Tab-separated table of C-alpha atoms in Angstrom:
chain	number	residue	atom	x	y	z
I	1	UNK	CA	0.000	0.000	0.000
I	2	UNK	CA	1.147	3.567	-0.795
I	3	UNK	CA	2.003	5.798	2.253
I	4	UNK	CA	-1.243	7.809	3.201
I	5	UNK	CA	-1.536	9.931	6.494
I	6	UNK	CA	-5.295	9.877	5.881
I	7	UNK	CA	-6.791	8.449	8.906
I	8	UNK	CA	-9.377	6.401	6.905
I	9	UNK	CA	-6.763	5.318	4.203
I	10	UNK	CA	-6.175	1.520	3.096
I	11	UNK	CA	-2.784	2.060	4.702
I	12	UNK	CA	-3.579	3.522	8.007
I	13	UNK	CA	-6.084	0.831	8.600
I	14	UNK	CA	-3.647	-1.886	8.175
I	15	UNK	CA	-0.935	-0.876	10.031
I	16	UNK	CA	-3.883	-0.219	13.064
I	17	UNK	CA	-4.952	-3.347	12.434
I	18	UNK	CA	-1.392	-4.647	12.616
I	19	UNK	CA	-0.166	-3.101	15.757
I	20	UNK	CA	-3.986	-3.825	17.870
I	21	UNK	CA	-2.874	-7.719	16.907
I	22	UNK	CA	0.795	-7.196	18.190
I	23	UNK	CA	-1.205	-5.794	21.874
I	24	UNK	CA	-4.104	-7.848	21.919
I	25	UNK	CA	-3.541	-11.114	20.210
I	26	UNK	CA	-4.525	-12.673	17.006
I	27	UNK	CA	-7.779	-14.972	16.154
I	28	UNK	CA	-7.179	-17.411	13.607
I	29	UNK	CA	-10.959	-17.407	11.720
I	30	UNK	CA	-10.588	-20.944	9.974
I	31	UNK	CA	-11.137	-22.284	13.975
I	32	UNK	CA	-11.098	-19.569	16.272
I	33	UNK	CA	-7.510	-20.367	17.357
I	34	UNK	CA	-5.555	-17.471	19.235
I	35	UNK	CA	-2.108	-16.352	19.905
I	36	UNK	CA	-0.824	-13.720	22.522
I	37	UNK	CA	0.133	-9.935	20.735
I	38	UNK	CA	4.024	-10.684	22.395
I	39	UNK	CA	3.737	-14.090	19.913
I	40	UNK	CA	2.461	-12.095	17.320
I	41	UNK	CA	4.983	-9.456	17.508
I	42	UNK	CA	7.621	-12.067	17.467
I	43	UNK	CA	6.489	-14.187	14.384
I	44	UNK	CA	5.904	-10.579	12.308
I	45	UNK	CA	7.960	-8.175	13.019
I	46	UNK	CA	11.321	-9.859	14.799
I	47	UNK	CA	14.043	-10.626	12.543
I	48	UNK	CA	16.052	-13.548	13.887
I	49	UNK	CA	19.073	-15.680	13.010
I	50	UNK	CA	17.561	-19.241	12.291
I	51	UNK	CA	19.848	-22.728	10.961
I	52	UNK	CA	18.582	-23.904	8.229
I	53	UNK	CA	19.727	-27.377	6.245
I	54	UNK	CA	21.704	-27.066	3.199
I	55	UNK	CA	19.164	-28.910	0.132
I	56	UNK	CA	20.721	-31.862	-1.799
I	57	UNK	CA	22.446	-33.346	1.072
I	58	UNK	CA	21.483	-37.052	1.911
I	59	UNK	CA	22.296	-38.118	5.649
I	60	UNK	CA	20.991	-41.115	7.647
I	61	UNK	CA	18.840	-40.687	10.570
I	62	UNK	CA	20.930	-39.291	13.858
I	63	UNK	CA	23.823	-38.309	11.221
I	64	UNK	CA	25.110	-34.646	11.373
I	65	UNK	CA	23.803	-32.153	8.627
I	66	UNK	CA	25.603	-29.784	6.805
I	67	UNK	CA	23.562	-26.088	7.601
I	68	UNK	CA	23.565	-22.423	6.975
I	69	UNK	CA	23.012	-19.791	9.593
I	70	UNK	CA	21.073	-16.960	7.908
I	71	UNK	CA	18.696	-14.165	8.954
I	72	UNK	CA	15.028	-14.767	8.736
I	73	UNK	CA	11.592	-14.697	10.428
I	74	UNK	CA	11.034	-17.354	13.806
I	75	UNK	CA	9.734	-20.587	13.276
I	76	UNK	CA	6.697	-21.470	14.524
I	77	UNK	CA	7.138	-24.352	17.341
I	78	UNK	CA	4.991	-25.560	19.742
I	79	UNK	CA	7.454	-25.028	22.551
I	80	UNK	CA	7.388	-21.129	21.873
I	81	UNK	CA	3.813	-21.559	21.386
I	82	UNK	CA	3.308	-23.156	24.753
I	83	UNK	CA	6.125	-20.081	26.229
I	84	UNK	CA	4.062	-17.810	24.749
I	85	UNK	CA	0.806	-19.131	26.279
I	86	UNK	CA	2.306	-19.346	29.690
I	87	UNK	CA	3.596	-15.656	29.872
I	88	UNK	CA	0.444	-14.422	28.601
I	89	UNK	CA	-1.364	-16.614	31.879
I	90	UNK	CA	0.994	-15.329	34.425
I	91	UNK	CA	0.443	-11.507	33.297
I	92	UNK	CA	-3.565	-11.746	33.402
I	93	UNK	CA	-3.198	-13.931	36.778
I	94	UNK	CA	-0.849	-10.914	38.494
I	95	UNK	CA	2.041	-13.601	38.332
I	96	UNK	CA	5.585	-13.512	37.133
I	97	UNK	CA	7.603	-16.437	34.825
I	98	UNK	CA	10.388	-18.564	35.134
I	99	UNK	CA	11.898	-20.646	32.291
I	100	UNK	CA	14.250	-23.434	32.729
I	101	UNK	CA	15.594	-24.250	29.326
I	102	UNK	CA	18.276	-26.081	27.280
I	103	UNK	CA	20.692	-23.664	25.058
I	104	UNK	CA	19.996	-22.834	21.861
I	105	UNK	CA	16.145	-22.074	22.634
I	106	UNK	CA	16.412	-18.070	21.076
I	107	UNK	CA	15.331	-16.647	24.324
I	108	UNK	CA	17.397	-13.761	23.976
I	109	UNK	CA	15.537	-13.329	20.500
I	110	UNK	CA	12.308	-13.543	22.326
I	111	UNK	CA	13.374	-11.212	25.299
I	112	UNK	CA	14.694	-8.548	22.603
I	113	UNK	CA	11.375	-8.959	20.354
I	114	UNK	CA	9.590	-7.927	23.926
I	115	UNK	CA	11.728	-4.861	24.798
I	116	UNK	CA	11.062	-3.763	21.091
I	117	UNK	CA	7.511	-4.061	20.977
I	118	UNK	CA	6.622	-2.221	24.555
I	119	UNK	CA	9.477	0.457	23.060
I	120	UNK	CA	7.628	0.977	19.971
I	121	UNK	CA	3.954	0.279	20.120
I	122	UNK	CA	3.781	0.529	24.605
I	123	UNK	CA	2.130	-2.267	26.695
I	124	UNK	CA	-1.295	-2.394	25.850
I	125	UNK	CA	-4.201	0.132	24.387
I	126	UNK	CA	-4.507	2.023	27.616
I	127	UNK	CA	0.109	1.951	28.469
I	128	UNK	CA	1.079	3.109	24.555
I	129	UNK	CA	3.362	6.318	26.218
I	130	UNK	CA	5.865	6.833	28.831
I	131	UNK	CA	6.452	3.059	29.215
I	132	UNK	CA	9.589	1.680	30.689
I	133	UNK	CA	11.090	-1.821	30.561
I	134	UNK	CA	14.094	-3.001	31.698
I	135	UNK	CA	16.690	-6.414	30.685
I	136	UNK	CA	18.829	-7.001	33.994
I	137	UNK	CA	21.788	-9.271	34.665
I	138	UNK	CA	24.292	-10.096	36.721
I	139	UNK	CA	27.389	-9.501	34.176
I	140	UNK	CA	26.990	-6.793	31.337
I	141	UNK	CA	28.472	-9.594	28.501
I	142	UNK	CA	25.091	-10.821	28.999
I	143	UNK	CA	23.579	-8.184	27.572
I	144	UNK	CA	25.259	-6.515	24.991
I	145	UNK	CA	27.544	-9.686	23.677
I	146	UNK	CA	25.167	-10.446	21.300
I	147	UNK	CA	22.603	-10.680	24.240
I	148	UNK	CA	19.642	-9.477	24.364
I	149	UNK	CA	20.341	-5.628	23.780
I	150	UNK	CA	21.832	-6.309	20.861
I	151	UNK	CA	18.364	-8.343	19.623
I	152	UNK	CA	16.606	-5.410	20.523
I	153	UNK	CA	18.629	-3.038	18.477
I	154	UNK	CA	18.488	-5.261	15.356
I	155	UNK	CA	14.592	-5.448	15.833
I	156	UNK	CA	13.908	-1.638	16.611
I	157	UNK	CA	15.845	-0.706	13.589
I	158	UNK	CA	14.115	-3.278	11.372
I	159	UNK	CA	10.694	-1.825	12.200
I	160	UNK	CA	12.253	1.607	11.392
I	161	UNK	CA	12.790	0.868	8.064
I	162	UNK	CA	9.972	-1.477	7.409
I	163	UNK	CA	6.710	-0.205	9.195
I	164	UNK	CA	5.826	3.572	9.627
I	165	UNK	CA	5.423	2.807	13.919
I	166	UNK	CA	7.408	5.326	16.158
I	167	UNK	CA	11.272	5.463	14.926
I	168	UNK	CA	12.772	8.066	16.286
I	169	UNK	CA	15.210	8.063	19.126
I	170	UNK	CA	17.276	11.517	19.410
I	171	UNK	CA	16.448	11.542	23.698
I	172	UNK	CA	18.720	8.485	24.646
I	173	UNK	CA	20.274	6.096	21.945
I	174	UNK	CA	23.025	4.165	23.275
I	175	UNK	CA	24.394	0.185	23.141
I	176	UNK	CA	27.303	1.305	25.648
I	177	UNK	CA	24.782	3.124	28.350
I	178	UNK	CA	22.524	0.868	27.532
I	179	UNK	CA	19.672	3.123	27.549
I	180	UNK	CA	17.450	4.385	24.868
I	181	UNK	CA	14.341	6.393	24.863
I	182	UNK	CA	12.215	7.143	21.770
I	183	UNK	CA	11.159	10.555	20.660
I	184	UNK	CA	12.892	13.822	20.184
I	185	UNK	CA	13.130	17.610	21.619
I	186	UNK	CA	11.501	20.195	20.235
I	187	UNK	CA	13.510	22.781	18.346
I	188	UNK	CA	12.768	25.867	19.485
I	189	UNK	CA	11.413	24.913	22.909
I	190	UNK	CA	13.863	22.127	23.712
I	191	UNK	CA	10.619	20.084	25.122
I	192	UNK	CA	10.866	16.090	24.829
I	193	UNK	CA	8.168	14.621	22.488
I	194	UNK	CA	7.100	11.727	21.074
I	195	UNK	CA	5.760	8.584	22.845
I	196	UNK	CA	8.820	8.648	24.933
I	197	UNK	CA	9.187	5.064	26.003
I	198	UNK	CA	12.009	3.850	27.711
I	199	UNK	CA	14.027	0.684	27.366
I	200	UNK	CA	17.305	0.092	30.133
I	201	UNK	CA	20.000	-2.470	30.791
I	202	UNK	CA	20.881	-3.044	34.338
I	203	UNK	CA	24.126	-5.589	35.368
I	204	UNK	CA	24.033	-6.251	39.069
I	205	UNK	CA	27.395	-7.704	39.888
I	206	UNK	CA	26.599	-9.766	42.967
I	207	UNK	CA	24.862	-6.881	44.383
I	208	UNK	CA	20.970	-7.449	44.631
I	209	UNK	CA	20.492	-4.025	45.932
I	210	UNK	CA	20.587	-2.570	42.368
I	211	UNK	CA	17.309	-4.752	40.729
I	212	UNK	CA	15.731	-1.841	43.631
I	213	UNK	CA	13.299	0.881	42.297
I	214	UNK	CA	13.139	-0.692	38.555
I	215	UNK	CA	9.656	0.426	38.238
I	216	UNK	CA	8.604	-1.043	34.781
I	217	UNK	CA	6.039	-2.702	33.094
I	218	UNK	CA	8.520	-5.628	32.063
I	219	UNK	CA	11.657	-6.827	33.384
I	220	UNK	CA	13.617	-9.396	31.933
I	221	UNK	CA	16.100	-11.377	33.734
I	222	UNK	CA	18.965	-13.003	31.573
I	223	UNK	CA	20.961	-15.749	32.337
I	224	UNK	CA	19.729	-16.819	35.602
I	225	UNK	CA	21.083	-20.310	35.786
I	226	UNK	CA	24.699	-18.325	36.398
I	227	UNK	CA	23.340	-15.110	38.684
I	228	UNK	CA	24.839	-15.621	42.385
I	229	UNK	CA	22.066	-13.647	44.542
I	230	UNK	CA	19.182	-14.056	41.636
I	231	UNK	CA	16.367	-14.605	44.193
I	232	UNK	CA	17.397	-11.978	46.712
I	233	UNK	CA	17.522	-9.606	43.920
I	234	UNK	CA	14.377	-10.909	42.384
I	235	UNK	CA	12.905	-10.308	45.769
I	236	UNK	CA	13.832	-6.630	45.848
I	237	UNK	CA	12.663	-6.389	42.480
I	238	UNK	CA	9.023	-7.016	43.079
I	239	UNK	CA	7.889	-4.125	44.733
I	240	UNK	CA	9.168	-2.331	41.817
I	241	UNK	CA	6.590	-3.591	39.832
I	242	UNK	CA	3.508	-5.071	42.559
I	243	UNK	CA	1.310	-3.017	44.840
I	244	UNK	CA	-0.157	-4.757	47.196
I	245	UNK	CA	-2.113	-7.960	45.529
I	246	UNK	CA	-2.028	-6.238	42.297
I	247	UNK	CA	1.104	-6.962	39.971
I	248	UNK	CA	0.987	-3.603	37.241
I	249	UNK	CA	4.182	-4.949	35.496
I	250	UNK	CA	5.310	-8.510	34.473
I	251	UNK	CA	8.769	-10.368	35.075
I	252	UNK	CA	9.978	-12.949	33.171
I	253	UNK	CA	13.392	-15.282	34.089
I	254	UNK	CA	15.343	-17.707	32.086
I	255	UNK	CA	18.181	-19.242	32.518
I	256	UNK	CA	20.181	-22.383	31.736
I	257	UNK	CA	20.304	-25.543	34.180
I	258	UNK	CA	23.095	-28.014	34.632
I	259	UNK	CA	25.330	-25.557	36.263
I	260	UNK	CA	26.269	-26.328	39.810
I	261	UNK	CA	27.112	-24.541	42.913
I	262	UNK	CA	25.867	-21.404	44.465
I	263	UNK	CA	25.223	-19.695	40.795
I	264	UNK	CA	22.479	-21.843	40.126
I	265	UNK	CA	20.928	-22.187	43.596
I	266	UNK	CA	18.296	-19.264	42.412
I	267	UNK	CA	17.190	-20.227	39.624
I	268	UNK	CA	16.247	-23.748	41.433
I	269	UNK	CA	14.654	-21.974	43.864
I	270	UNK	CA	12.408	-20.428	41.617
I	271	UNK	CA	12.068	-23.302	39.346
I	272	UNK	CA	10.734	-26.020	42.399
I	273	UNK	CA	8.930	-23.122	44.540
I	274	UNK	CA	7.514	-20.511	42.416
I	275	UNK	CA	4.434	-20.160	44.520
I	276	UNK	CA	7.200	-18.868	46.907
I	277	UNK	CA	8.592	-16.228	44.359
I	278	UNK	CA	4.269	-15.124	42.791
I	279	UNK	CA	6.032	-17.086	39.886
I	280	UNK	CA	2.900	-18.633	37.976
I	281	UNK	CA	3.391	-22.547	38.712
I	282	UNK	CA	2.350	-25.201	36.509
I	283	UNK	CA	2.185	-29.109	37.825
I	284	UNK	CA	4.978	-30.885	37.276
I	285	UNK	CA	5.096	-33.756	35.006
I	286	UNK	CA	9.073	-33.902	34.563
I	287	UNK	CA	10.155	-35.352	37.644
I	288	UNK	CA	9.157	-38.496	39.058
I	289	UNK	CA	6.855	-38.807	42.218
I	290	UNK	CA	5.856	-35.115	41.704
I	291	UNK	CA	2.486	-35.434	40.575
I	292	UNK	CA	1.318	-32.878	43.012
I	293	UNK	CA	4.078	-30.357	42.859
I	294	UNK	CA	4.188	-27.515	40.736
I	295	UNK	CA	6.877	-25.909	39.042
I	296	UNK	CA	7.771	-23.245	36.744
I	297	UNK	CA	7.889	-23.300	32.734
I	298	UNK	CA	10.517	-26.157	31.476
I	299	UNK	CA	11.803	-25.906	27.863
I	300	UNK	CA	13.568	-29.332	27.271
I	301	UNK	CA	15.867	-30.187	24.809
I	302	UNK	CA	13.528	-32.266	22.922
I	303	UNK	CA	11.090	-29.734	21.872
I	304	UNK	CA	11.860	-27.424	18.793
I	305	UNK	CA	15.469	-29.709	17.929
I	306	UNK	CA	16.067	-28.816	14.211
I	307	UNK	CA	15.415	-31.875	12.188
I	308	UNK	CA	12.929	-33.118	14.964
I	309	UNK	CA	9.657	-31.168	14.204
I	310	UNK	CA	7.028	-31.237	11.333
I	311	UNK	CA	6.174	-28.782	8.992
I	312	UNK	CA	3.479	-27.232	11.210
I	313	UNK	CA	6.136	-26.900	14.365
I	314	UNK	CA	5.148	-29.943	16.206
I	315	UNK	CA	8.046	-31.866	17.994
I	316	UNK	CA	8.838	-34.940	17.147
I	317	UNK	CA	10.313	-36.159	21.024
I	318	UNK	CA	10.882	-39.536	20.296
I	319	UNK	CA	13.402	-38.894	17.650
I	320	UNK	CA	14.905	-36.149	19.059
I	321	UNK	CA	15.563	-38.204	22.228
């Protein structure tokens, strides 16, 4: 469609239409299936790096593959369906989540998609200005070594070349500060303007003390399965974002498990008691004689392994175990 500023144009219309399915969701008509906006968001408008198998090769089942690593649009799996599903849960139900994963699982894709979307089109149809989120960890590499910073960079930039959403970010624009802040000053009165939404990087460095007054409406925690102090900090976090019974901004964890010691004594916390943590809980079916206990969100290895899915997403477990 040719650019038109006309409120009633063909164009205005569909990019509305576009950005009230990346905040409310999306209904599929054919069956009345529905995803989350944040999934939405993701699957449209988030550029990601994605393996994909060279054609012509011929390798026997369980054989390695020769692939290509090239830039593209996500995938759609089940296990970021089900991800998807459970964040969206925990938000309406004034909970938080907590993912123990496997590597590889383009959570720092998905936590960079998130920053971008509440950075360019706000929270929701009544939070579209002023918002702030915020990616914390405990070591800065995290973040900005390919983390998830630089995921949101790539995907704020593609949507300011590709869709005509909010684009500019004169007020704060910085991978070192980690800080940016869209809009720009006025000219002759030197007023800030624009939606003015803020997104921030945080590194905590064993000290808890500084996930205090992060008062957002989404805070990402990254890397969690290494983060010595995680659920003392997490703890100070809260307040930052509850009041009272009432949670008015989400937090979502993930982090890595095998790791041993101290680093990884948070994130096991959180994983086993997340009633403990108002971490939304889900019964747990992994670990034997648990069939009453809950747990948080568990993203094995054998969902989503390339080679191991079918054409619509759906995991194949027994071959990929």
């Amino acid at each position: 469609l040719y650019p038109n500023k006309n409120p009633n144009s063909e164009y205005i219309k569909f990019w509305r239409e576009e950005a009230r399915r990346c905040r409310e969701g999306y209904i599929r008509e054919s069956d009345g299936e529905w995803i989350p906006g944040d999934f939405y968001f993701y699957l449209n408008y988030s550029p990601i790096m994605v393996t994909v198998a060279i054609e012509g090769n011929t390798t026997e089942l369980g054989d390695f593959e020769e692939a290509d690593r090239i830039e593209g649009f996500p995938f759609i799996y089940d296990g970021d369906y089900m991800y998807y599903h459970y964040l969206d849960q925990a938000r309406r139900k004034g909970h938080h989540g907590f993912v123990l994963k496997s590597r590889g699982k383009g959570f720092s894709f998905k936590g960079g998609s998130g920053l971008a979307k509440r950075a360019i089109l706000g929270e929701n149809t009544k939070s579209q200005k002023n918002v702030k989120a915020f990616a914390l960890a405990n070591e800065k590499e995290y973040l900005i070594k390919d983390g998830v910073m630089n995921k949101f960079v790539d995907v704020i930039d593609f949507l300011g070349t590709n869709t005509p959403w909010p684009r500019r970010r004169e007020l704060k624009d910085s991978i070192g500060n980690m800080h940016w802040k869209l809009g720009y000053k006025d000219p002759l009165t030197g007023i800030e303007k624009g939606i003015k939404n803020e997104i921030m990087g945080v590194t905590l460095k064993d000290d808890p003390q500084k996930a205090r007054g992060k008062r957002g409406t989404y805070l990402i925690w990254e890397e969690v399965g290494k983060f010595k102090g995680f659920i003392k900090a997490w703890g100070i976090a809260r307040p930052s974002v509850e009041d009272g019974n009432f949670a008015f901004g989400t937090m979502i964890a993930y982090g890595t498990g095998g790791t041993e010691g101290a680093d990884f004594e948070g994130a096991e916390q959180a994983f086993y008691n997340p009633g403990g943590h108002n971490i939304y809980g889900l019964k747990n079916i992994f670990d034997k004689n648990a069939s009453t206990a809950l747990c948080s969100f568990f993203f094995p290895e054998y969902l989503n392994r390339s080679g191991c899915y079918d054409e619509n997403g759906n995991s194949d477990v027994v071959k990929a175990l």
